[in-house]
Coordinates of C-alpha atoms and ligand atoms in Angstrom, one line a residue:
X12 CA 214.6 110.9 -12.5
X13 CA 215.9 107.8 -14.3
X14 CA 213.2 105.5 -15.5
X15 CA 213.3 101.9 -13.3
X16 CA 215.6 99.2 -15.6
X17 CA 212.8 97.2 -16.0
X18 CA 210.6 100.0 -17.4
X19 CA 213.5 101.2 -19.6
X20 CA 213.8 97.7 -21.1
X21 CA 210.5 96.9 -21.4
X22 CA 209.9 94.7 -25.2
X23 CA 208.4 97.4 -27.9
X24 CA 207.3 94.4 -30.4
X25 CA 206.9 90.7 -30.3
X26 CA 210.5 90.0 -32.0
X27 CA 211.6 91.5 -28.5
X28 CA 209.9 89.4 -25.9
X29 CA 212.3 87.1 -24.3
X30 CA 211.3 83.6 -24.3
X31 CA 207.5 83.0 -24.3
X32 CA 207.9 81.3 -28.1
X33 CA 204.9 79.5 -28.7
X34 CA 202.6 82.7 -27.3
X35 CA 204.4 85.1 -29.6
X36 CA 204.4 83.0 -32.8
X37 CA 200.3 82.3 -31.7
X38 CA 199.8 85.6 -31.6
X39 CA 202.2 87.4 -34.2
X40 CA 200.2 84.9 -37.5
X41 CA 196.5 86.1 -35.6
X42 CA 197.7 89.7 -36.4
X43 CA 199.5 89.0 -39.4
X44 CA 196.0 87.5 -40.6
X45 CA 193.6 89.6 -39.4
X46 CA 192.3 86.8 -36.8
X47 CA 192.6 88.0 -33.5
X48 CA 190.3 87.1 -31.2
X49 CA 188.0 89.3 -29.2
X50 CA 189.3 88.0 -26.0
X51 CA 192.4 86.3 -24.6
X52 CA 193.5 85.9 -21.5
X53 CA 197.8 85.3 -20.5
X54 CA 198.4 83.7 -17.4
X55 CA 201.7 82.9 -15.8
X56 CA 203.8 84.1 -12.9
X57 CA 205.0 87.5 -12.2
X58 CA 207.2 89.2 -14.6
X59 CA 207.5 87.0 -17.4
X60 CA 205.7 89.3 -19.8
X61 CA 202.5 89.1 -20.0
X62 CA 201.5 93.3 -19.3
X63 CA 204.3 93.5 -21.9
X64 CA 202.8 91.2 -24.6
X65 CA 199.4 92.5 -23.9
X66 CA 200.4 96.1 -24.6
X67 CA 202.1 94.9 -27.9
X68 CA 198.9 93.4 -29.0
X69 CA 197.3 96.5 -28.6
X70 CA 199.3 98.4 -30.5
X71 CA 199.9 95.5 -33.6
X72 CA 196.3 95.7 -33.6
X73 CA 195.6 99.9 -33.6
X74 CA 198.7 100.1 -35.5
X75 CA 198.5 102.4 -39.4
X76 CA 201.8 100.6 -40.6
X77 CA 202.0 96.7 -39.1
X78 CA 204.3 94.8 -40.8
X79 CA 204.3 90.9 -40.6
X80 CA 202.2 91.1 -37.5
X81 CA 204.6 93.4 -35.6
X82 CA 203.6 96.9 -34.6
X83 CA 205.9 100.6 -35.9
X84 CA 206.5 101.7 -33.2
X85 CA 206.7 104.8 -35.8
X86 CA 202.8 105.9 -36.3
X87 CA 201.0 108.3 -33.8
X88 CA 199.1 105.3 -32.5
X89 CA 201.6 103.3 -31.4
X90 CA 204.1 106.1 -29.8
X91 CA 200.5 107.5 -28.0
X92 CA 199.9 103.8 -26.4
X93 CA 203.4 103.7 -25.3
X94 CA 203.3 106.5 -23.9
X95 CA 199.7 105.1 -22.2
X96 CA 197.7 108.4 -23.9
X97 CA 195.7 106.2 -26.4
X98 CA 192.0 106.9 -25.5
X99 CA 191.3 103.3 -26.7
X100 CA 193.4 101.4 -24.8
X101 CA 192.3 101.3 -21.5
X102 CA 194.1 99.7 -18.5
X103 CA 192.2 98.3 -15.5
X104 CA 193.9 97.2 -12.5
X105 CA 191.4 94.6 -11.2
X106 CA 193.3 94.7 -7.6
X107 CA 192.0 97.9 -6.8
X108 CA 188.5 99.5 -6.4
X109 CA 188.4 101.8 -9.3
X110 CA 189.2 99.0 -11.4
X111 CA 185.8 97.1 -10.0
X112 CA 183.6 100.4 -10.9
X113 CA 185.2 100.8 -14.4
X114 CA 184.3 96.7 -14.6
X115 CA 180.5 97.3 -13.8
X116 CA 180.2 100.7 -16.7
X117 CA 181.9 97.7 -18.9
X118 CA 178.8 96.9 -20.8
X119 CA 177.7 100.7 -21.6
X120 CA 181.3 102.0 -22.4
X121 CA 182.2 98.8 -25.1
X122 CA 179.3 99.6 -27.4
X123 CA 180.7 103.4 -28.0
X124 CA 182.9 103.1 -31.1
X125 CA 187.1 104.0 -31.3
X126 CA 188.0 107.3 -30.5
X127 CA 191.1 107.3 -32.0
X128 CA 191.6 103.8 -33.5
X129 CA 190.4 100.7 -35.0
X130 CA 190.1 98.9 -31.9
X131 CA 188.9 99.2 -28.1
X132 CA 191.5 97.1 -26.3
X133 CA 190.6 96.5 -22.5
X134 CA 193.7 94.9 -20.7
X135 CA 192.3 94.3 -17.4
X136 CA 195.8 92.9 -15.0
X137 CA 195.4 91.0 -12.4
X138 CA 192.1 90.0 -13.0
X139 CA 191.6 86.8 -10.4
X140 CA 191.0 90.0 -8.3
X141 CA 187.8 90.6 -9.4
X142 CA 184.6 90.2 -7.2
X143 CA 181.7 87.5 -8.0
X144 CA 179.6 90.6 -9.0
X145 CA 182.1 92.2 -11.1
X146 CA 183.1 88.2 -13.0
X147 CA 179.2 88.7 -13.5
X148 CA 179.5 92.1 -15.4
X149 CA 182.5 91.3 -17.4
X150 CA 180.5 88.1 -18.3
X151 CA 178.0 89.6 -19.7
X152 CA 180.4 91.8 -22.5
X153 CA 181.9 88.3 -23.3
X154 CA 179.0 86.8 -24.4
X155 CA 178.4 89.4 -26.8
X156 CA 181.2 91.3 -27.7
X157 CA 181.1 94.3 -30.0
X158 CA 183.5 93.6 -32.9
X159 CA 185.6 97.0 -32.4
X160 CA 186.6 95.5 -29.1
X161 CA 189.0 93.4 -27.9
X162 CA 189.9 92.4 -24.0
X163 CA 193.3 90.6 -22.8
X164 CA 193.3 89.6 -19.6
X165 CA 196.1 88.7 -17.2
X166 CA 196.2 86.9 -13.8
X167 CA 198.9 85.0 -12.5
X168 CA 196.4 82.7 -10.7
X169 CA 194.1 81.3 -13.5
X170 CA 192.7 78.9 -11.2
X171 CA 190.7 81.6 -9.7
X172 CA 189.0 82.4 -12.7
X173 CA 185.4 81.1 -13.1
X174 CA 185.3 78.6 -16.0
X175 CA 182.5 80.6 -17.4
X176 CA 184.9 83.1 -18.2
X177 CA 187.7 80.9 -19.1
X178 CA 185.8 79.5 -22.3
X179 CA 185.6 82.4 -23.4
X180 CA 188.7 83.5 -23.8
X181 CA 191.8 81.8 -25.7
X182 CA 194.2 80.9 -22.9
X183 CA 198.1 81.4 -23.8
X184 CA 200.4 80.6 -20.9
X185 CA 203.4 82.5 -20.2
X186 CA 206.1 80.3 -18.2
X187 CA 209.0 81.2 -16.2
X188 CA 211.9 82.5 -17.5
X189 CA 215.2 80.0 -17.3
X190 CA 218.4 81.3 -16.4
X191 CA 220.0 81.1 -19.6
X192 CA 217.7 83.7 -20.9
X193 CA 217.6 85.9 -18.2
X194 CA 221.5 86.3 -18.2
X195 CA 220.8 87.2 -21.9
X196 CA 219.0 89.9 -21.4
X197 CA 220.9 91.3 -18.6
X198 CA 224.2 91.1 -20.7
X199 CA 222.0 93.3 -23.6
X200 CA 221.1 95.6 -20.6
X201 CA 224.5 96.1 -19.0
X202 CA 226.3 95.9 -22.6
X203 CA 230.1 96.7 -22.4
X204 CA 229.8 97.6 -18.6
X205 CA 232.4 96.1 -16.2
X206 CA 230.6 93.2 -15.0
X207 CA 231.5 89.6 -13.4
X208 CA 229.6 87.0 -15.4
X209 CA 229.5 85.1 -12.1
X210 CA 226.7 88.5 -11.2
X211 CA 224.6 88.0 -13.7
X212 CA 224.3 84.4 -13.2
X213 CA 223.4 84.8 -9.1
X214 CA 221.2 87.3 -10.3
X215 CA 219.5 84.8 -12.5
X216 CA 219.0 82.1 -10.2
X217 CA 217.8 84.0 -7.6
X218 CA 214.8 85.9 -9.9
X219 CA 212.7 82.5 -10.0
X220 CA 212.3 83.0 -13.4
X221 CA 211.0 86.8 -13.6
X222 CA 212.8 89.0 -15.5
X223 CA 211.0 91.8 -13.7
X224 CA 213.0 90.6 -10.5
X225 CA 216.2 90.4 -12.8
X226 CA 216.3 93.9 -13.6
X227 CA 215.0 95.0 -10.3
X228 CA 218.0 93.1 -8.7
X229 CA 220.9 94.1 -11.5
X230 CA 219.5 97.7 -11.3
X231 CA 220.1 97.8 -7.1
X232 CA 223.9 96.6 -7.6
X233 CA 224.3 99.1 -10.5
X234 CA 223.3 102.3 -8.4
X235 CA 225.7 100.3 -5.6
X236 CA 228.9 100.7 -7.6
X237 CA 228.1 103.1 -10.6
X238 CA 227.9 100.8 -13.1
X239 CA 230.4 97.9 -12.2
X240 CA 228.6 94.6 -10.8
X241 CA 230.6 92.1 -8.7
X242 CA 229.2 88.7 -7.5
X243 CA 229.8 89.8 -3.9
X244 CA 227.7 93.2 -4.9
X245 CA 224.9 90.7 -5.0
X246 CA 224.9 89.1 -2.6
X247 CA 225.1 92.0 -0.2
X248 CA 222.2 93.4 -2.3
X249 CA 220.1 90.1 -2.1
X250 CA 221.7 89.8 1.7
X251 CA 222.6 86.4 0.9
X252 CA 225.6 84.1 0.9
X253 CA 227.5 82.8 -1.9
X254 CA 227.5 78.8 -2.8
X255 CA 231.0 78.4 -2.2
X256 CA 230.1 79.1 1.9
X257 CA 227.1 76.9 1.5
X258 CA 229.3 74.4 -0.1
X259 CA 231.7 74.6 2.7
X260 CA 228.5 74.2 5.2
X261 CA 227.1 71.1 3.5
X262 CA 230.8 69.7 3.7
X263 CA 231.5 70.0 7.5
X264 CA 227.4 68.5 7.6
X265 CA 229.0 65.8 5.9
X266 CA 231.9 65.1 7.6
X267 CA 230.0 65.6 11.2
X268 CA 232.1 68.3 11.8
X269 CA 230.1 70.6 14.7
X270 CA 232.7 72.7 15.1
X271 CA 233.2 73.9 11.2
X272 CA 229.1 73.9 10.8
X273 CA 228.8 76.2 14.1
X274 CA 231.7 78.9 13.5
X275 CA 231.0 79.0 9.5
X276 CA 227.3 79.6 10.7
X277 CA 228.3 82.0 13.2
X278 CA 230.2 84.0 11.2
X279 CA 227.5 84.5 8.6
X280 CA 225.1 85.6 11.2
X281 CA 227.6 88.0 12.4
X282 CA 227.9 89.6 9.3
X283 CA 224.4 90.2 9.4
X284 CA 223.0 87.9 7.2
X285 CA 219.3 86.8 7.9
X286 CA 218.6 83.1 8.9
X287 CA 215.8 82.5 7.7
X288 CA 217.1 83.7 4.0
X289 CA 220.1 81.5 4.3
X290 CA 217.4 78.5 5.6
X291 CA 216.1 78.6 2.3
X292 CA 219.4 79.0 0.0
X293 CA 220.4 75.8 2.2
X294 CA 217.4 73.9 1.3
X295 CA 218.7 74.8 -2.2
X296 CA 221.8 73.5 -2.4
X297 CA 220.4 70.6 -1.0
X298 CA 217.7 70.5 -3.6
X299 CA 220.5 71.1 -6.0
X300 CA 222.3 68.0 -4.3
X301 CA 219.4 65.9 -4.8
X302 CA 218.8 67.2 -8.7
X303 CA 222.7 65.9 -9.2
X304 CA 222.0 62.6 -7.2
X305 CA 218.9 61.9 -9.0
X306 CA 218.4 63.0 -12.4
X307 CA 222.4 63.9 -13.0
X308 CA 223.4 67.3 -15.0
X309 CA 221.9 69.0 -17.3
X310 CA 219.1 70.3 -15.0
X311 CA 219.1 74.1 -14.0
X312 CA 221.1 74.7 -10.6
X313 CA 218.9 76.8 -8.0
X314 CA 222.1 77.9 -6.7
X315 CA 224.5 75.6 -7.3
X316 CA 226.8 77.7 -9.9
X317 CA 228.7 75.9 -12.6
X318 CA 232.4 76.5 -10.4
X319 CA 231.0 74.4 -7.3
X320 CA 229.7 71.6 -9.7
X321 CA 233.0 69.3 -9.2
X322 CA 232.4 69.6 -4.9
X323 CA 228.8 69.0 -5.2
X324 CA 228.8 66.3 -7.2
X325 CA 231.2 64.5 -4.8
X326 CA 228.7 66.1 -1.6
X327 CA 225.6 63.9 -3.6
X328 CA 227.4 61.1 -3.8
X329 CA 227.7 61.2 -0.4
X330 CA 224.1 60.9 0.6
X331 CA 221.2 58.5 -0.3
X332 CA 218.7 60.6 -2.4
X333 CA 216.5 59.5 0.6
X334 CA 218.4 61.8 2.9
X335 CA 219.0 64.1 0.8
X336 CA 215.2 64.7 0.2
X337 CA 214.9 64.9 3.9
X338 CA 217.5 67.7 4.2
X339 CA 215.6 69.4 1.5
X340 CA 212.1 68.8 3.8
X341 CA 213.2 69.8 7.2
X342 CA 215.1 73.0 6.2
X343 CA 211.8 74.2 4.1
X344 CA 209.9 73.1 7.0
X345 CA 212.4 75.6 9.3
X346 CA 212.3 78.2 7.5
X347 CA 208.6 78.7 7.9
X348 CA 209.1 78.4 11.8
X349 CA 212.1 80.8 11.8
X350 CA 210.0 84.2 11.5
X351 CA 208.8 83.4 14.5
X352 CA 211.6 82.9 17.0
X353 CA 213.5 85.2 18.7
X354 CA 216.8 83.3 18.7
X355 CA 217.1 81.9 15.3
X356 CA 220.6 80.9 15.7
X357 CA 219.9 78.0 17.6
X358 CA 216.9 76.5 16.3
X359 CA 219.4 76.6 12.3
X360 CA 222.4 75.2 14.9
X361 CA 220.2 72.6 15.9
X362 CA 218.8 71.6 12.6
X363 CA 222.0 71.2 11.1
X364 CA 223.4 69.1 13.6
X365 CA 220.3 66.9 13.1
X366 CA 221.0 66.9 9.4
X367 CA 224.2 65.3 10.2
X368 CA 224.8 61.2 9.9
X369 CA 223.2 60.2 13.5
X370 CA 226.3 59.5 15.8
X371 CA 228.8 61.3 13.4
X372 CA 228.9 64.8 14.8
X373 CA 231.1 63.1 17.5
X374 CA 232.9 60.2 15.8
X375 CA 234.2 62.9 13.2
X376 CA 235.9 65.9 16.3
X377 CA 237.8 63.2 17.7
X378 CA 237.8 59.6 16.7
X379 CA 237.2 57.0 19.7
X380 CA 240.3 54.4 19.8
X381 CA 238.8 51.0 19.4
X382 CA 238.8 50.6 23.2
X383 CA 236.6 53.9 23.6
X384 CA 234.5 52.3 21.0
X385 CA 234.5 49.1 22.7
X386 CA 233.7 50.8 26.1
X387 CA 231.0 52.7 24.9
X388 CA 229.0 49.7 23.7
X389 CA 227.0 47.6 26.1
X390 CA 228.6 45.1 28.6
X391 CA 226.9 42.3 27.1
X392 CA 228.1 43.2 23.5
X393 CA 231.6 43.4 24.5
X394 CA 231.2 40.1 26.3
X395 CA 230.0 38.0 23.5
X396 CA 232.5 39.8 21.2
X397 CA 235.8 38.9 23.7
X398 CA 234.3 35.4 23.8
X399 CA 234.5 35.6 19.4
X400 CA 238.0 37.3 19.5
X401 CA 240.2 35.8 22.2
X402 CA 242.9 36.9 20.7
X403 CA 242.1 40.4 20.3
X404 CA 244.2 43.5 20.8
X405 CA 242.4 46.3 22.4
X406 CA 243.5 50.0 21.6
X407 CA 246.5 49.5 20.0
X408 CA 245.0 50.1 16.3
X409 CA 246.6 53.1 14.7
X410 CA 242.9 54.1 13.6
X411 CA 242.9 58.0 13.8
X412 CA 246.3 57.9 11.7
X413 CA 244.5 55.9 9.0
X414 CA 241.5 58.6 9.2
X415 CA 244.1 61.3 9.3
X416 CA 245.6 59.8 5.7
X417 CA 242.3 59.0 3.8
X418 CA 241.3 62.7 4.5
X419 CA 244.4 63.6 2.7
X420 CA 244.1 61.3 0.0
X421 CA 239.7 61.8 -0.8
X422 CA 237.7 63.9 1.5
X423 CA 234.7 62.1 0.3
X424 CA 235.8 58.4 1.2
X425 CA 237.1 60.2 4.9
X426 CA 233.8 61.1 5.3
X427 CA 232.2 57.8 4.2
X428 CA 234.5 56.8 7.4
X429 CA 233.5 58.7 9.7
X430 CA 230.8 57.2 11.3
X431 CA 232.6 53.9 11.5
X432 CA 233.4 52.2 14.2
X433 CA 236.6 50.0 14.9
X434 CA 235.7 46.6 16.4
X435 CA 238.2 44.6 15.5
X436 CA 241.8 44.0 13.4
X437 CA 242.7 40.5 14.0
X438 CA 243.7 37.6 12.0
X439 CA 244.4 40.2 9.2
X440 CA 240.8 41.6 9.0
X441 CA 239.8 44.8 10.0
X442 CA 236.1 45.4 11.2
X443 CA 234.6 48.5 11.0
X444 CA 231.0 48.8 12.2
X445 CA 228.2 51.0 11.4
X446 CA 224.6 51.8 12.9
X447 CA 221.8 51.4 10.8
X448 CA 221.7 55.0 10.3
X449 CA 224.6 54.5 7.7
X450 CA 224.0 51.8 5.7
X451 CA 224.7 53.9 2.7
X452 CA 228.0 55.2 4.0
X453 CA 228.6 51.1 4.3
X454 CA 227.7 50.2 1.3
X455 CA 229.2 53.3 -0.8
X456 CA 232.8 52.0 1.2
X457 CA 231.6 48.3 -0.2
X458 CA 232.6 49.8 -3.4
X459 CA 235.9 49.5 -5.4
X460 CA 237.3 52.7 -5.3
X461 CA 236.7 53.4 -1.8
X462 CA 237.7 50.3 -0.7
X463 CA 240.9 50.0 -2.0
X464 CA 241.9 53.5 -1.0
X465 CA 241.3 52.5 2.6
X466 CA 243.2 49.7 2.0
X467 CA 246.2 50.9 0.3
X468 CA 246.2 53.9 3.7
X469 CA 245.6 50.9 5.7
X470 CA 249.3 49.3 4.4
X471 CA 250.8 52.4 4.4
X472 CA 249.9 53.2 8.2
X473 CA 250.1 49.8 9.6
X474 CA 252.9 48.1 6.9
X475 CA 251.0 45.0 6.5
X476 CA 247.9 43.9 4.5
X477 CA 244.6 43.8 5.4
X478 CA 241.1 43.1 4.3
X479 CA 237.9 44.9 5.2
X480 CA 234.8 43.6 6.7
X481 CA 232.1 46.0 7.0
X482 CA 229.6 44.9 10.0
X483 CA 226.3 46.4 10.3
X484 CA 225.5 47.2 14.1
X485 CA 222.9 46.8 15.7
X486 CA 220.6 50.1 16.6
X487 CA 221.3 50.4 20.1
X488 CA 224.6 50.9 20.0
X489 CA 225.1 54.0 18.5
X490 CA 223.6 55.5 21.6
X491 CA 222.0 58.7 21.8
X492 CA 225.4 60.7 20.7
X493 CA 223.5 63.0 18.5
X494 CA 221.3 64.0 22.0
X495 CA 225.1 64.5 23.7
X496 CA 226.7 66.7 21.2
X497 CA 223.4 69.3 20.8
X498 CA 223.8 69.0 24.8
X499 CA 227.7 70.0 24.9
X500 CA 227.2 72.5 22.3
X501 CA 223.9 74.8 23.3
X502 CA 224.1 73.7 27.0
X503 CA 223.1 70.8 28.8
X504 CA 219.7 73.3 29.8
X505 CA 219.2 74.4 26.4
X506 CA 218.6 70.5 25.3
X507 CA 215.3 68.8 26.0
X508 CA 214.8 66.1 24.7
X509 CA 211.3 64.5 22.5
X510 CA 210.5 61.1 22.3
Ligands
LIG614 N1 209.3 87.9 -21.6 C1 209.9 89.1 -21.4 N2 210.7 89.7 -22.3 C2 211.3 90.8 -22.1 N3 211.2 91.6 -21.0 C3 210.4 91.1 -20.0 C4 209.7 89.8 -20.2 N4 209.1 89.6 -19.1 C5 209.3 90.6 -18.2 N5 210.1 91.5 -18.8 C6 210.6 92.7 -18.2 O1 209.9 92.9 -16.9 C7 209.1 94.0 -16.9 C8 207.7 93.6 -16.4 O2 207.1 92.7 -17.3 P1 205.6 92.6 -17.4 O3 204.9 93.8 -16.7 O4 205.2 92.3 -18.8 O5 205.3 91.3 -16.5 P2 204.0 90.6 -16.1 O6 204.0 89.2 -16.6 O7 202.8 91.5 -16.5 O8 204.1 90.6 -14.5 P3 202.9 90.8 -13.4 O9 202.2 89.5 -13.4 O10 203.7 91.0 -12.2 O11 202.1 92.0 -13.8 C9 209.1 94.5 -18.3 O12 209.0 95.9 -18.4 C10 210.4 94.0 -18.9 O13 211.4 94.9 -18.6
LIG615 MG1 201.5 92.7 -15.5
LIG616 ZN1 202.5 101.9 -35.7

């Protein structure tokens, strides 16, 4: 059988450790100068190196030919540790029961001498594990450690460690991985293969940092194709979508559009794909969309790749980082809720529509003339506006036309429309309104550039100038539209509504 990637590729010295700088250089000079310590413990998430690093030690350590701190690789020591044959170097999975027993003969077995090397080197993994009784015995052999022996200890939850134990130990922390450095190593792994870059990079982002997962991942879409990887191979691998179709998601979020959210959903769903997987790669892109609004580039993309970058960076624009941080919230918040449901469709469906501006998902299918508008607002409203504007023209405003051309011209300033409604164009001013809900699609249309592309279509459509006046509203008259749309689309039984 073919040994695992990850196996195959695992680092044989220090000069072969990917990332984890600062650990390696620490440890490299203690070799190098005969000052290693009698116990250290690595901590840091999964598969970032730390087994890895720990057997390297060993080995630099028992080693009958180390040069500048590194191990051979050559000598009978260190090919008998790879192999895991060296009688004195001695494994212990804390997780299981064995390893507890082999903890509690600790204190006896450390005072016999070598076998076969200069030094005893316990690596006890995942070592958090460990019982109260058994954190007692290894105690015990900290406090007075025979100098032929040497422990390394790993956990990827340090905090679980009693402190007792922590001071004993020199603590080197291994981080996660970035993406840059994880597509390194898979390009060494796959070397002239016929790959897509674009693989390796979705591979990346979705390892969280552990190169175990990398290889785990790029080794799947290998045995897929024999040796070619496509993006799409990982994706079906992974059994998620790619960030162009979460793009086009977000966008028809954006633009209210129900219809576009529910059949691009839909079809994803259909093709098998699992909710509550593409729950979380939404909250990503969102989190990505907040990264961009926030801090700008230069920070990692979860799953944002560097094609869609030009798209989302409009999509940020488009919300406040307010909203876009409770995108990210309610999405992570679903996706813990989804497991349990039977129809998951719905509950994504109706999240989505609630992600979108509050009376948009209408406004956006079909937009009102300014005498639907008008009629949908309160008597009372439309009273005291008729007694402002005598001398206005109802319905005769060539509205969805102008919509129709802005789209054209910048999706992104169409969208900043959409939840706009026309309440007036008299006396050369147009007035567009907008609920509370959007006072950041107002004021982003208060700006130049958007406002004198509506007002260029605006002269175009109409062939006379105008200005703009952009009205807040006030709350109640944006109705409850978002409540009507969920009730249209899942069924007017489906829909109950909270207060
Ligand atoms: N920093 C790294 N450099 C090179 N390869 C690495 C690194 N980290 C992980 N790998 C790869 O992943 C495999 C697993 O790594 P390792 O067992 O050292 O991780 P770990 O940190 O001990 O993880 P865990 O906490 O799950 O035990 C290695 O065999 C190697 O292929
Ligand atoms: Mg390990
Ligand atoms: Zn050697």
């Amino acid at each position: 059988m073919q040994l695992a990637l990850y196996r195959y590729w695992r680092p044989q010295r220090f000069a072969e450790v990917v990332g984890q700088e600062t650990t390696v250089r620490a440890l490299v000079n203690a070799v190098a100068q005969g000052r290693v310590s009698h116990a250290y413990l690595f901590s840091g998430p999964r598969g970032t190196g730390k087994t890895s690093v720990a057997k390297i030690m060993a080995k630099a350590v028992n080693c009958e030919a180390p040069w500048e701190g590194e191990p051979c690789n050559a000598c009978w020591c260190c090919r008998e540790i790879t192999r895991g044959a060296f009688m004195d170097v001695i494994e212990i999975d804390a997780a299981s029961n064995r390893g507890i027993d082999e903890i509690r003969d600790l204190r006896e077995k450390v005072r016999i001498m070598p076998a076969q090397g200069k030094k005893k080197v316990y690596i006890i993994d995942e070592v958090h594990m460990l019982t109260q009784e058994a954190f007692n015995a290894l105690l015990k052999t900290l406090e007075e450690p025979p100098a032929s022996v040497m422990f390394i200890l790993a956990t990827t939850e340090s905090h679980k460690i009693p402190s007792t134990i922590l001071s004993r130990c020199q603590i080197y922390g291994f981080r996660r991985l970035s993406g840059e450095e994880i597509v390194g190593r898979l390009q060494q792994v796959v070397g002239q293969g016929s790959v897509e870059p674009a693989a390796l990079d979705a591979i990346a982002r979705r390892a969280g940092g552990s190169l175990r997962d990398a290889l785990g991942i790029l080794d799947q879409c290998l045995v897929l194709r024999n040796g070619e990887v496509r993006k799409q191979d990982v994706m079906d691998v992974l059994g998620i979508v790619d960030d162009g179709y979460l793009g086009d998601l977000v966008g028809c979020v954006a633009a209210g559009d129900v219809r576009g959210v529910l059949t691009l959903l839909g079809r994803a769903l259909d093709e098998g794909k699992d909710a509550q997987q593409l729950v979380r790669e939404l909250a990503l892109y969102w989190r990505d969309l907040l990264v961009l609004s926030t801090v700008g580039e230069g920070m990692e993309m979860a799953v944002i790749s560097t094609d869609s970058l030009p798209r989302a960076r409009e999509q940020a624009a488009m919300w406040s980082s307010t909203a876009l941080l409770a995108a990210v919230e309610k999405l992570m918040d679903i996706s813990g809720r989804l497991r349990l449901q039977d129809n998951p469709r719905y509950v994504l469906e109706a999240a989505l529509l609630g992600l979108m501006p509050v009376a948009g998902g209408r406004e956006a299918l079909r937009m009102p003339t300014p005498g639907e508008a008008a009629a949908r607002r309160p008597a009372a409203s439309r009273a005291r506006e008729a007694r402002e504007n005598p001398a206005r023209e109802e319905g005769a405003f060539p509205w969805a036309q102008v919509m129709q051309r802005v789209k054209h011209k910048r999706v992104t300033t169409h969208a900043l429309l959409a939840p706009a409604q026309v309440l007036g164009s008299e006396g050369g001013v147009v007035r567009l309104g907008f609920s509370p809900a959007f006072t950041f699609h107002r004021e982003k249309l208060a700006e130049r550039e958007n406002r004198e592309l509506v007002l260029q279509v605006l002269e175009e459509v109409t062939g006379s100038r105008w200005s703009l006046e952009l009205v807040q509203m006030a709350p109640e008259s944006n109705g409850n539209s978002l409540v009507q749309t969920a009730k249209e689309v899942f069924g007017e039984d489906r829909v109950e509504v909270k207060e």
